[in-house]
Amino acid sequence: MKILILNCGSSSIKYKLIEMIGEQTLSYGLMERIGMHDGLLYHHFQKDGELKEKKMVREIPDYNTGVKLIINTLIHSDYGVVSDTSEISAVGHRVVHGGEKFASSVLINSDVRQDIRDCIELAPLHNPHNLRGIKACEMLLSGIPQVAVFDTAFHQTMPKWAYIYGLPYLLYQKYDIRRYGFHGTSHRYVSERVSALIGQPIEELKIITCHLGNGCSIAAIEKGKSVDTSMGFTPLEGLVMGTRCGNIDPTVVFHLIGREGLSLGEVVTLLNKQSGLYGISGVSNDMREILQEIKENNSRASLALEIFCYQIRKYIASYAGVLNGADVIVFTAGIGENVPLVRQKCCEKLAFMGVNIDEEKNDAAIGKESIISRQSSKVKVFCIPTNEELIIARDTKKIVQSLKGE
Ligand code: ADP
């Protein structure tokens, strides 16, 4: 069974075609600059046992054209990996917001499409593009089942005291204002994976997962279920991120409007796009550049790194409080997988809860599954590359098989 995974963003589409027998990636790629005359497609494909790349520049005015180009590329005689679209058994879509409606993945039909549309208010920057990808597939791959896998779904198990804000309760009832959490598929993947790696059932484990990419979030996971996470109503809450500010006193917003004369929209942009590592350092949102600047004695870059790691450490310690201890901590995503210095700083002063990092193992763990704690460490600490597409593919397969009564 071959499953196509689509992740549709504001002007980009990421895709992966997975052969579920052996869970092998046949092809993956990134389309950028949708809506421009010089749209780009970076297509990677397996041919004759080798991974090859094909780059294309095309006019991609809209999502339909984009998805069509991806499908035509996948069935192309030279750089395709299937001979016909009938070889694609199903499509799995990453959908950012499922509100309170979706606690798990679901087969897409007109009711589900409407529910995703109803969540646009909660995720105006994401859900409309996810819907465009779904519509394009319905048109171009008609008759092939499509499944929605939500970023928020994994966190729907949070107890009420973790997701209700200290606001008038009426606002939750009227406008669904509450904490939702994001990066659910990633937190789910690495927690399931770490349980498999240590050979202990997830039902017996207390796990803290740290997804540190451009967006960053932490989750407290008990018996395989998310019981708290750092992102909230939107992905702005929680940790300091690449360009997002994370937690701040809400009064700062009114102060900015009054003192800087900013409009509400400008404040939203400032908090989402001009803050975080970028805003503090003044140089970049990219951790590689921050590390380079630190080498060149840029004190603001050093401060950005300190703040970034300090916030993570505070969350880890507080989630140990949520879980009444922790058995495992996992670092994942671009920074979590590749930056030993960040992992080491995040775990400093956590000896009180039984965290003891092995420096050598930590330094060697770059982009690969590894344990980075000492044998004697009460809490096992891991670096695990995330694989959100695999979770989407597995959920899609399960739903399609249940459709067929298999
Ligand atoms: P996204 O949230 O966009 O999926 P990623 O998970 O790719 O982001 O993470 C992007 C972040 O990871 C950037 O700050 C980038 O600098 C950092 N990163 C990625 N690879 C490396 C690396 N090899 N060394 C240091 N930092 C890295």
Short mmCIF file of C-alpha atoms and ligand atoms in Angstrom, two decimals:
data_model
loop_
_atom_site.label_atom_id
_atom_site.label_comp_id
_atom_site.label_asym_id
_atom_site.label_seq_id
_atom_site.Cartn_x
_atom_site.Cartn_y
_atom_site.Cartn_z
CA MET A 1 0.00 0.00 0.00
CA LYS A 2 1.44 3.36 -1.08
CA ILE A 3 0.34 6.47 0.79
CA LEU A 4 0.90 10.07 -0.24
CA ILE A 5 1.40 12.55 2.62
CA LEU A 6 0.75 16.24 2.01
CA ASN A 7 1.60 19.15 4.29
CA CYS A 8 0.21 22.34 2.75
CA GLY A 9 1.50 25.66 4.08
CA SER A 10 0.82 29.27 3.08
CA SER A 11 2.99 29.18 -0.06
CA SER A 12 4.55 25.74 0.13
CA ILE A 13 3.69 22.04 -0.02
CA LYS A 14 5.81 19.28 1.53
CA TYR A 15 5.07 15.76 0.31
CA LYS A 16 6.20 12.20 0.85
CA LEU A 17 5.18 8.96 -0.83
CA ILE A 18 5.58 5.99 1.52
CA GLU A 19 5.39 2.28 0.69
CA MET A 20 3.77 0.95 3.85
CA ILE A 21 5.34 -2.49 3.42
CA GLY A 22 8.59 -1.81 5.28
CA GLU A 23 7.53 1.85 5.74
CA GLN A 24 9.92 2.87 3.01
CA THR A 25 10.02 6.42 1.59
CA LEU A 26 9.85 6.23 -2.22
CA SER A 27 9.89 9.96 -2.82
CA TYR A 28 9.71 13.23 -0.96
CA GLY A 29 9.88 16.86 -1.88
CA LEU A 30 9.19 20.49 -1.24
CA MET A 31 7.30 22.92 -3.44
CA GLU A 32 7.88 26.61 -2.72
CA ARG A 33 6.66 29.97 -3.99
CA ILE A 34 3.10 28.88 -4.82
CA GLY A 35 1.29 31.89 -6.27
CA MET A 36 4.46 33.13 -8.03
CA HIS A 37 5.57 32.78 -11.64
CA ASP A 38 8.85 31.16 -10.53
CA GLY A 39 7.53 28.40 -8.27
CA LEU A 40 10.10 25.79 -7.25
CA LEU A 41 9.91 22.04 -6.84
CA TYR A 42 12.69 20.06 -5.15
CA HIS A 43 11.81 16.45 -5.86
CA HIS A 44 13.73 13.51 -4.37
CA PHE A 45 13.17 9.99 -5.61
CA GLN A 46 14.54 6.47 -5.31
CA LYS A 47 15.84 5.05 -8.60
CA ASP A 48 18.05 2.00 -9.11
CA GLY A 49 18.70 1.85 -5.35
CA GLU A 50 19.92 5.44 -5.24
CA LEU A 51 18.34 8.64 -3.89
CA LYS A 52 18.23 11.24 -6.67
CA GLU A 53 17.11 14.86 -6.88
CA LYS A 54 15.30 16.82 -9.57
CA LYS A 55 14.77 20.56 -9.30
CA MET A 56 12.08 22.30 -11.37
CA VAL A 57 11.11 25.94 -11.84
CA ARG A 58 7.51 26.39 -13.00
CA GLU A 59 4.72 28.90 -12.82
CA ILE A 60 2.53 27.66 -9.94
CA PRO A 61 -0.37 30.13 -9.66
CA ASP A 62 -2.46 28.08 -7.22
CA TYR A 63 -2.78 24.92 -5.15
CA ASN A 64 -4.49 22.88 -7.89
CA THR A 65 -1.57 23.52 -10.24
CA GLY A 66 0.87 22.72 -7.43
CA VAL A 67 -0.73 19.42 -6.45
CA LYS A 68 -1.09 18.49 -10.15
CA LEU A 69 2.62 19.10 -10.71
CA ILE A 70 3.50 16.93 -7.69
CA ILE A 71 1.27 14.09 -8.94
CA ASN A 72 2.60 14.32 -12.50
CA THR A 73 6.14 14.28 -11.10
CA LEU A 74 5.41 11.17 -9.02
CA ILE A 75 4.15 9.29 -12.12
CA HIS A 76 6.78 10.70 -14.54
CA SER A 77 8.58 8.07 -16.61
CA ASP A 78 12.07 9.43 -15.77
CA TYR A 79 11.87 10.72 -12.21
CA GLY A 80 8.56 9.26 -11.01
CA VAL A 81 8.26 6.35 -8.60
CA VAL A 82 4.83 4.95 -9.60
CA SER A 83 3.47 4.26 -13.06
CA ASP A 84 -0.05 5.49 -12.42
CA THR A 85 -2.08 7.35 -9.78
CA SER A 86 -4.08 4.14 -9.21
CA GLU A 87 -1.01 2.89 -7.31
CA ILE A 88 -1.64 5.55 -4.65
CA SER A 89 -4.00 3.95 -2.13
CA ALA A 90 -4.73 7.00 0.00
CA VAL A 91 -3.69 10.55 0.84
CA GLY A 92 -2.91 11.67 4.39
CA HIS A 93 -3.14 15.42 5.06
CA ARG A 94 -1.53 17.28 7.90
CA VAL A 95 -4.23 19.62 9.23
CA VAL A 96 -3.13 22.13 11.86
CA HIS A 97 -6.29 22.77 13.85
CA GLY A 98 -9.03 20.30 14.69
CA GLY A 99 -10.44 22.29 17.62
CA GLU A 100 -12.26 20.20 20.22
CA LYS A 101 -13.97 18.22 17.50
CA PHE A 102 -11.07 15.93 16.62
CA ALA A 103 -9.15 13.88 19.15
CA SER A 104 -7.91 11.50 16.46
CA SER A 105 -7.40 11.20 12.72
CA VAL A 106 -10.44 10.93 10.48
CA LEU A 107 -11.55 10.00 6.95
CA ILE A 108 -12.37 13.20 5.09
CA ASN A 109 -15.95 13.70 3.88
CA SER A 110 -18.08 16.81 3.42
CA ASP A 111 -18.92 17.02 7.17
CA VAL A 112 -15.24 16.81 8.11
CA ARG A 113 -14.38 19.44 5.51
CA GLN A 114 -16.98 21.72 7.09
CA ASP A 115 -15.56 21.06 10.57
CA ILE A 116 -12.07 21.98 9.34
CA ARG A 117 -13.57 25.12 7.81
CA ASP A 118 -15.22 25.91 11.16
CA CYS A 119 -11.77 25.84 12.78
CA ILE A 120 -10.41 28.52 10.41
CA GLU A 121 -11.15 31.16 13.07
CA LEU A 122 -8.78 29.33 15.39
CA ALA A 123 -6.03 28.88 12.77
CA PRO A 124 -6.53 31.48 10.03
CA LEU A 125 -2.95 31.11 8.81
CA HIS A 126 -3.04 27.33 8.43
CA ASN A 127 -6.42 25.63 7.98
CA PRO A 128 -7.36 27.46 4.73
CA HIS A 129 -4.22 26.10 3.02
CA ASN A 130 -4.81 22.61 4.40
CA LEU A 131 -8.31 22.77 2.90
CA ARG A 132 -6.95 23.90 -0.46
CA GLY A 133 -4.69 20.83 -0.55
CA ILE A 134 -7.63 18.58 0.31
CA LYS A 135 -9.81 20.10 -2.42
CA ALA A 136 -7.06 19.79 -5.02
CA CYS A 137 -6.63 16.09 -4.20
CA GLU A 138 -10.36 15.44 -4.31
CA MET A 139 -10.38 16.85 -7.81
CA LEU A 140 -7.17 15.27 -9.09
CA LEU A 141 -7.30 11.93 -7.28
CA SER A 142 -11.01 11.39 -7.23
CA GLY A 143 -12.11 8.17 -5.54
CA ILE A 144 -8.89 7.86 -3.51
CA PRO A 145 -9.62 8.07 0.24
CA GLN A 146 -8.23 11.06 2.09
CA VAL A 147 -7.48 11.28 5.79
CA ALA A 148 -6.94 14.31 8.01
CA VAL A 149 -4.35 14.09 10.80
CA PHE A 150 -4.53 17.02 13.19
CA ASP A 151 -1.66 18.77 14.98
CA THR A 152 -3.95 19.46 17.90
CA ALA A 153 -5.51 15.99 18.26
CA PHE A 154 -2.84 14.38 20.46
CA HIS A 155 -3.30 17.10 23.10
CA GLN A 156 -7.07 16.64 23.36
CA THR A 157 -6.41 14.35 26.33
CA MET A 158 -5.21 17.29 28.47
CA PRO A 159 -7.30 17.68 31.63
CA LYS A 160 -9.43 20.77 31.96
CA TRP A 161 -7.16 22.36 34.56
CA ALA A 162 -4.33 22.24 32.00
CA TYR A 163 -6.26 23.83 29.14
CA ILE A 164 -8.58 26.43 30.69
CA TYR A 165 -7.06 29.92 30.97
CA GLY A 166 -7.58 32.16 33.98
CA LEU A 167 -10.13 34.18 31.97
CA PRO A 168 -13.91 34.46 32.37
CA TYR A 169 -15.17 30.91 31.70
CA LEU A 170 -17.81 32.37 29.40
CA LEU A 171 -15.11 33.13 26.83
CA TYR A 172 -14.31 29.43 26.58
CA GLN A 173 -17.99 28.63 26.10
CA LYS A 174 -18.61 31.47 23.64
CA TYR A 175 -15.43 31.49 21.55
CA ASP A 176 -13.59 28.22 22.33
CA ILE A 177 -10.78 30.23 23.92
CA ARG A 178 -8.64 27.59 25.62
CA ARG A 179 -5.24 25.97 25.28
CA TYR A 180 -5.05 23.44 22.39
CA GLY A 181 -1.36 22.67 21.86
CA PHE A 182 0.35 21.85 18.55
CA HIS A 183 3.12 19.61 17.11
CA GLY A 184 0.93 16.71 18.31
CA THR A 185 2.08 14.23 15.66
CA SER A 186 5.73 14.88 16.52
CA HIS A 187 5.23 14.50 20.29
CA ARG A 188 3.27 11.34 19.63
CA TYR A 189 5.87 9.87 17.26
CA VAL A 190 8.90 10.42 19.52
CA SER A 191 7.08 9.23 22.65
CA GLU A 192 6.00 6.00 20.92
CA ARG A 193 9.45 5.58 19.41
CA VAL A 194 11.30 6.04 22.70
CA SER A 195 9.06 3.51 24.40
CA ALA A 196 9.93 1.01 21.61
CA LEU A 197 13.65 1.83 21.91
CA ILE A 198 13.83 1.20 25.64
CA GLY A 199 11.50 -1.78 25.34
CA GLN A 200 9.02 -0.58 27.95
CA PRO A 201 5.27 -0.17 27.32
CA ILE A 202 4.30 3.48 26.91
CA GLU A 203 1.51 2.92 29.50
CA GLU A 204 4.23 2.56 32.14
CA LEU A 205 6.19 5.69 31.23
CA LYS A 206 6.24 9.36 32.17
CA ILE A 207 7.81 11.16 29.22
CA ILE A 208 8.74 14.80 28.58
CA THR A 209 9.16 15.51 24.86
CA CYS A 210 10.91 18.66 23.62
CA HIS A 211 10.20 19.58 19.98
CA LEU A 212 12.76 22.30 19.21
CA GLY A 213 12.57 23.52 15.61
CA ASN A 214 11.62 26.94 14.27
CA GLY A 215 8.51 26.49 16.36
CA CYS A 216 9.18 24.93 19.76
CA SER A 217 6.96 23.09 22.21
CA ILE A 218 7.23 20.68 25.13
CA ALA A 219 4.73 18.04 26.17
CA ALA A 220 4.16 16.07 29.36
CA ILE A 221 3.04 12.55 28.42
CA GLU A 222 1.63 10.05 30.89
CA LYS A 223 0.70 6.51 29.82
CA GLY A 224 1.02 7.60 26.18
CA LYS A 225 -1.38 10.54 26.58
CA SER A 226 -0.57 14.23 26.50
CA VAL A 227 -1.46 15.80 29.86
CA ASP A 228 0.07 19.22 29.22
CA THR A 229 1.94 21.11 26.52
CA SER A 230 3.53 24.52 26.23
CA MET A 231 1.72 25.90 23.15
CA GLY A 232 -1.78 27.19 23.80
CA PHE A 233 -4.65 28.86 21.97
CA THR A 234 -2.14 29.47 19.17
CA PRO A 235 1.46 28.32 18.56
CA LEU A 236 2.66 31.62 20.05
CA GLU A 237 2.42 30.54 23.68
CA GLY A 238 5.16 28.82 25.63
CA LEU A 239 8.85 28.71 24.76
CA VAL A 240 10.99 31.37 23.12
CA MET A 241 11.18 30.22 19.45
CA GLY A 242 12.91 31.22 16.21
CA THR A 243 10.84 34.37 15.69
CA ARG A 244 8.00 33.93 18.24
CA CYS A 245 8.15 35.45 21.70
CA GLY A 246 6.51 32.66 23.72
CA ASN A 247 5.08 33.60 27.12
CA ILE A 248 4.91 37.30 27.90
CA ASP A 249 2.77 39.47 30.13
CA PRO A 250 -0.29 40.31 27.96
CA THR A 251 -0.06 43.91 29.16
CA VAL A 252 3.00 44.33 26.92
CA VAL A 253 0.58 44.33 23.95
CA PHE A 254 -1.30 47.39 25.23
CA HIS A 255 1.95 49.08 26.13
CA LEU A 256 3.24 48.55 22.57
CA ILE A 257 0.07 49.97 21.07
CA GLY A 258 0.27 53.02 23.35
CA ARG A 259 4.03 53.70 23.29
CA GLU A 260 5.00 52.61 19.76
CA GLY A 261 1.70 53.52 18.12
CA LEU A 262 1.48 50.06 16.55
CA SER A 263 -1.73 48.69 15.11
CA LEU A 264 -3.04 45.35 16.41
CA GLY A 265 -1.88 43.67 13.21
CA GLU A 266 1.60 45.13 13.63
CA VAL A 267 1.79 43.83 17.19
CA VAL A 268 0.75 40.36 15.99
CA THR A 269 3.57 40.48 13.40
CA LEU A 270 6.06 41.72 16.00
CA LEU A 271 5.24 38.90 18.43
CA ASN A 272 5.19 36.19 15.72
CA LYS A 273 7.88 37.27 13.26
CA GLN A 274 10.26 39.71 14.92
CA SER A 275 10.73 38.20 18.38
CA GLY A 276 12.30 35.03 19.80
CA LEU A 277 15.92 34.17 18.94
CA TYR A 278 15.76 36.68 16.09
CA GLY A 279 14.41 39.53 18.18
CA ILE A 280 16.75 39.01 21.10
CA SER A 281 19.93 38.41 19.09
CA GLY A 282 19.16 40.94 16.38
CA VAL A 283 20.93 38.64 13.91
CA SER A 284 18.93 35.51 13.08
CA ASN A 285 16.17 33.07 13.92
CA ASP A 286 18.42 30.24 12.75
CA MET A 287 20.24 28.38 15.52
CA ARG A 288 23.23 27.66 13.25
CA GLU A 289 23.78 31.39 12.76
CA ILE A 290 23.26 32.09 16.47
CA LEU A 291 25.98 29.52 17.29
CA GLN A 292 28.31 31.08 14.71
CA GLU A 293 27.74 34.56 16.18
CA ILE A 294 28.47 33.24 19.67
CA LYS A 295 31.84 32.00 18.39
CA GLU A 296 32.47 35.56 17.21
CA ASN A 297 31.69 36.87 20.72
CA ASN A 298 28.29 38.39 19.92
CA SER A 299 26.88 38.88 23.44
CA ARG A 300 23.26 39.27 22.24
CA ALA A 301 23.50 35.92 20.45
CA SER A 302 24.80 34.37 23.70
CA LEU A 303 21.92 35.95 25.61
CA ALA A 304 19.41 34.57 23.07
CA LEU A 305 20.81 31.06 23.55
CA GLU A 306 20.76 31.40 27.37
CA ILE A 307 17.12 32.55 27.39
CA PHE A 308 16.10 29.84 24.91
CA CYS A 309 17.60 27.04 27.04
CA TYR A 310 16.54 28.54 30.37
CA GLN A 311 12.87 28.54 29.32
CA ILE A 312 13.11 24.91 28.19
CA ARG A 313 14.75 23.91 31.49
CA LYS A 314 11.97 25.63 33.47
CA TYR A 315 9.31 23.77 31.46
CA ILE A 316 11.06 20.40 31.90
CA ALA A 317 11.22 20.92 35.66
CA SER A 318 7.61 22.06 35.84
CA TYR A 319 6.46 19.06 33.80
CA ALA A 320 8.26 16.78 36.23
CA GLY A 321 5.89 18.42 38.74
CA VAL A 322 2.93 17.74 36.45
CA LEU A 323 3.90 14.08 36.05
CA ASN A 324 5.19 13.46 39.59
CA GLY A 325 8.64 12.74 38.15
CA ALA A 326 9.85 11.67 34.72
CA ASP A 327 11.30 8.47 33.29
CA VAL A 328 12.40 9.83 29.94
CA ILE A 329 13.17 13.17 28.28
CA VAL A 330 13.32 13.31 24.46
CA PHE A 331 14.84 16.05 22.29
CA THR A 332 13.66 16.29 18.68
CA ALA A 333 13.30 18.56 15.57
CA GLY A 334 16.03 20.70 13.93
CA ILE A 335 17.60 22.07 17.13
CA GLY A 336 16.74 19.18 19.45
CA GLU A 337 18.25 16.65 17.03
CA ASN A 338 21.36 18.57 16.04
CA VAL A 339 22.62 20.86 18.79
CA PRO A 340 24.35 19.11 21.74
CA LEU A 341 25.08 22.45 23.43
CA VAL A 342 21.36 23.26 23.64
CA ARG A 343 20.52 19.80 25.05
CA GLN A 344 23.30 20.10 27.61
CA LYS A 345 22.19 23.57 28.74
CA CYS A 346 18.53 22.49 28.94
CA CYS A 347 19.50 19.63 31.26
CA GLU A 348 21.77 21.67 33.55
CA LYS A 349 20.63 21.83 37.17
CA LEU A 350 18.14 19.02 36.60
CA ALA A 351 20.27 16.63 38.67
CA PHE A 352 17.74 17.12 41.50
CA MET A 353 15.21 15.15 39.45
CA GLY A 354 17.71 12.52 38.34
CA VAL A 355 18.95 13.88 35.00
CA ASN A 356 22.59 13.15 34.29
CA ILE A 357 23.89 13.79 30.75
CA ASP A 358 26.86 11.89 29.29
CA GLU A 359 28.85 14.60 27.49
CA GLU A 360 30.50 12.26 25.02
CA LYS A 361 27.26 10.57 24.03
CA ASN A 362 25.53 13.93 23.80
CA ASP A 363 28.25 15.38 21.54
CA ALA A 364 28.08 12.34 19.26
CA ALA A 365 24.27 12.41 18.96
CA ILE A 366 23.69 14.51 15.87
CA GLY A 367 20.65 13.75 13.73
CA LYS A 368 20.38 10.14 14.85
CA GLU A 369 18.55 8.11 17.46
CA SER A 370 20.76 8.02 20.56
CA ILE A 371 20.62 7.87 24.32
CA ILE A 372 22.56 10.82 25.73
CA SER A 373 22.25 10.19 29.49
CA ARG A 374 24.68 8.21 31.68
CA GLN A 375 23.91 4.64 32.65
CA SER A 376 23.46 5.89 36.23
CA SER A 377 20.98 8.62 35.23
CA LYS A 378 17.56 8.00 36.81
CA VAL A 379 15.91 9.80 33.90
CA LYS A 380 16.86 8.47 30.47
CA VAL A 381 17.51 11.27 27.98
CA PHE A 382 17.25 10.67 24.22
CA CYS A 383 17.81 12.43 20.91
CA ILE A 384 15.23 11.10 18.41
CA PRO A 385 14.70 12.50 14.90
CA THR A 386 11.00 13.20 14.48
CA ASN A 387 8.92 11.62 11.70
CA GLU A 388 5.53 13.28 11.56
CA GLU A 389 4.84 11.90 8.07
CA LEU A 390 5.13 8.34 9.33
CA ILE A 391 2.46 8.95 11.97
CA ILE A 392 0.22 10.48 9.28
CA ALA A 393 0.87 7.49 6.98
CA ARG A 394 0.19 4.94 9.73
CA ASP A 395 -3.07 6.63 10.75
CA THR A 396 -4.13 6.86 7.10
CA LYS A 397 -3.38 3.18 6.52
CA LYS A 398 -5.35 2.16 9.61
CA ILE A 399 -8.39 4.17 8.56
CA VAL A 400 -8.28 2.93 4.96
CA GLN A 401 -7.93 -0.68 6.11
CA SER A 402 -10.90 -0.33 8.46
CA LEU A 403 -12.90 1.06 5.52
CA LYS A 404 -12.18 -2.11 3.60
CA GLY A 405 -13.07 -4.15 6.68
CA GLU A 406 -9.50 -5.57 6.86
P1 ADP B 1 10.58 23.61 11.30
O1 ADP B 1 9.93 23.98 12.59
O2 ADP B 1 10.51 24.70 10.27
O3 ADP B 1 10.24 22.24 10.78
P2 ADP B 1 13.18 22.49 11.87
O4 ADP B 1 12.72 21.36 12.71
O5 ADP B 1 13.80 22.18 10.55
O6 ADP B 1 12.10 23.60 11.69
O7 ADP B 1 14.25 23.30 12.73
C1 ADP B 1 14.84 24.50 12.29
C2 ADP B 1 15.87 24.93 13.33
O8 ADP B 1 16.80 23.85 13.50
C3 ADP B 1 16.68 26.14 12.89
O9 ADP B 1 16.93 26.95 14.02
C4 ADP B 1 17.97 25.52 12.42
O10 ADP B 1 19.07 26.37 12.61
C5 ADP B 1 18.11 24.34 13.35
N1 ADP B 1 18.95 23.31 12.76
C6 ADP B 1 18.65 22.45 11.77
N2 ADP B 1 19.72 21.67 11.46
C7 ADP B 1 20.73 22.07 12.27
C8 ADP B 1 22.09 21.66 12.46
N3 ADP B 1 22.61 20.68 11.74
N4 ADP B 1 22.81 22.30 13.39
C9 ADP B 1 22.28 23.30 14.11
N5 ADP B 1 21.00 23.72 14.01
C10 ADP B 1 20.24 23.11 13.11
#
